[in-house]
Amino acid sequence: RAEAERAAWSPQKTQRLRVLSAKRLREMRDTQDRLREDGEKKRIQRELWKKKSREHQAVRALEREQQKKKAEEAEVLRVQRVREMHIIAKELEEEERLKGQIPSEFD
């Protein structure tokens, strides 16, 4: 039966089927190529995003470290100022105490 059907087909019909199947094959290959390219683009974009994300995290970590150092330096300066103020206050206290003990010539 299949042989009879094939024999009944004209050469034009056979040629047209060959052209159609070749066209479909080309379309399928093009689709596969396009999907492969899209996948490759997405993979590259993902890698770039990961790289940017890592760089951003490194920058943020560096900024946090710098902020920490600044805060530590500010704390050290604050402690130094407080010590200096205590020293100055004690010196003034000492001067006042001495002034009270030693009478001035102009009294």
One Martini backbone bead per residue (centre of mass of N, CA, C, O) as a GRO file, in nm:
protein
  107
    1ARG     BB    1   0.060   0.062  -0.023
    2ALA     BB    2   0.301   0.255   0.011
    3GLU     BB    3   0.402   0.209  -0.276
    4ALA     BB    4   0.150   0.320  -0.417
    5GLU     BB    5   0.168   0.605  -0.299
    6ARG     BB    6   0.449   0.673  -0.406
    7ALA     BB    7   0.378   0.627  -0.706
    8ALA     BB    8   0.149   0.853  -0.708
    9TRP     BB    9   0.358   1.047  -0.684
   10SER     BB   10   0.494   1.316  -0.785
   11PRO     BB   11   0.785   1.476  -0.847
   12GLN     BB   12   0.688   1.749  -0.741
   13LYS     BB   13   0.597   1.652  -0.462
   14THR     BB   14   0.869   1.543  -0.373
   15GLN     BB   15   1.026   1.807  -0.403
   16ARG     BB   16   0.852   1.977  -0.213
   17LEU     BB   17   0.912   1.804   0.039
   18ARG     BB   18   1.216   1.850   0.039
   19VAL     BB   19   1.204   2.156   0.071
   20LEU     BB   20   1.039   2.160   0.331
   21SER     BB   21   1.234   1.988   0.503
   22ALA     BB   22   1.477   2.174   0.462
   23LYS     BB   23   1.344   2.423   0.583
   24ARG     BB   24   1.284   2.300   0.861
   25LEU     BB   25   1.574   2.232   0.928
   26ARG     BB   26   1.679   2.522   0.917
   27GLU     BB   27   1.489   2.633   1.133
   28MET     BB   28   1.587   2.448   1.358
   29ARG     BB   29   1.881   2.537   1.351
   30ASP     BB   30   1.830   2.833   1.399
   31THR     BB   31   1.693   2.795   1.669
   32GLN     BB   32   1.928   2.656   1.808
   33ASP     BB   33   2.130   2.884   1.767
   34ARG     BB   34   1.970   3.101   1.912
   35LEU     BB   35   1.954   2.955   2.183
   36ARG     BB   36   2.257   2.932   2.223
   37GLU     BB   37   2.316   3.236   2.216
   38ASP     BB   38   2.129   3.314   2.446
   39GLY     BB   39   2.267   3.137   2.656
   40GLU     BB   40   2.542   3.273   2.629
   41LYS     BB   41   2.454   3.556   2.704
   42LYS     BB   42   2.342   3.483   2.983
   43ARG     BB   43   2.605   3.373   3.096
   44ILE     BB   44   2.768   3.631   3.063
   45GLN     BB   45   2.581   3.811   3.232
   46ARG     BB   46   2.612   3.649   3.490
   47GLU     BB   47   2.917   3.684   3.519
   48LEU     BB   48   2.913   3.991   3.528
   49TRP     BB   49   2.730   4.017   3.772
   50LYS     BB   50   2.913   3.864   3.967
   51LYS     BB   51   3.156   4.048   3.935
   52LYS     BB   52   3.016   4.309   4.024
   53SER     BB   53   2.927   4.203   4.297
   54ARG     BB   54   3.210   4.145   4.408
   55GLU     BB   55   3.315   4.432   4.374
   56HIS     BB   56   3.103   4.568   4.551
   57GLN     BB   57   3.170   4.410   4.806
   58ALA     BB   58   3.463   4.506   4.823
   59VAL     BB   59   3.402   4.806   4.842
   60ARG     BB   60   3.226   4.791   5.097
   61ALA     BB   61   3.444   4.666   5.277
   62LEU     BB   62   3.641   4.899   5.246
   63GLU     BB   63   3.455   5.119   5.356
   64ARG     BB   64   3.415   4.990   5.633
   65GLU     BB   65   3.713   4.994   5.711
   66GLN     BB   66   3.749   5.300   5.690
   67GLN     BB   67   3.533   5.377   5.898
   68LYS     BB   68   3.664   5.228   6.130
   69LYS     BB   69   3.929   5.387   6.131
   70LYS     BB   70   3.806   5.664   6.174
   71ALA     BB   71   3.671   5.597   6.442
   72GLU     BB   72   3.929   5.523   6.591
   73GLU     BB   73   4.074   5.793   6.551
   74ALA     BB   74   3.858   5.965   6.688
   75GLU     BB   75   3.879   5.826   6.963
   76VAL     BB   76   4.173   5.892   7.016
   77LEU     BB   77   4.142   6.200   7.002
   78ARG     BB   78   3.934   6.224   7.227
   79VAL     BB   79   4.109   6.106   7.452
   80GLN     BB   80   4.335   6.314   7.428
   81ARG     BB   81   4.162   6.564   7.491
   82VAL     BB   82   4.071   6.475   7.769
   83ARG     BB   83   4.351   6.456   7.893
   84GLU     BB   84   4.432   6.749   7.839
   85MET     BB   85   4.202   6.872   8.006
   86HIS     BB   86   4.286   6.745   8.273
   87ILE     BB   87   4.565   6.870   8.286
   88ILE     BB   88   4.475   7.165   8.272
   89ALA     BB   89   4.291   7.155   8.520
   90LYS     BB   90   4.516   7.080   8.721
   91GLU     BB   91   4.696   7.324   8.667
   92LEU     BB   92   4.485   7.536   8.750
   93GLU     BB   93   4.441   7.431   9.033
   94GLU     BB   94   4.733   7.469   9.122
   95GLU     BB   95   4.746   7.771   9.073
   96GLU     BB   96   4.516   7.847   9.264
   97ARG     BB   97   4.644   7.728   9.515
   98LEU     BB   98   4.903   7.900   9.505
   99LYS     BB   99   4.771   8.177   9.511
  100GLY     BB  100   4.644   8.134   9.791
  101GLN     BB  101   4.928   8.104   9.945
  102ILE     BB  102   5.048   8.337   9.770
  103PRO     BB  103   5.098   8.652   9.799
  104SER     BB  104   5.057   8.934   9.651
  105GLU     BB  105   5.209   9.240   9.594
  106PHE     BB  106   4.917   9.396   9.531
  107ASP     BB  107   4.750   9.361   9.813
   0.00000   0.00000   0.00000
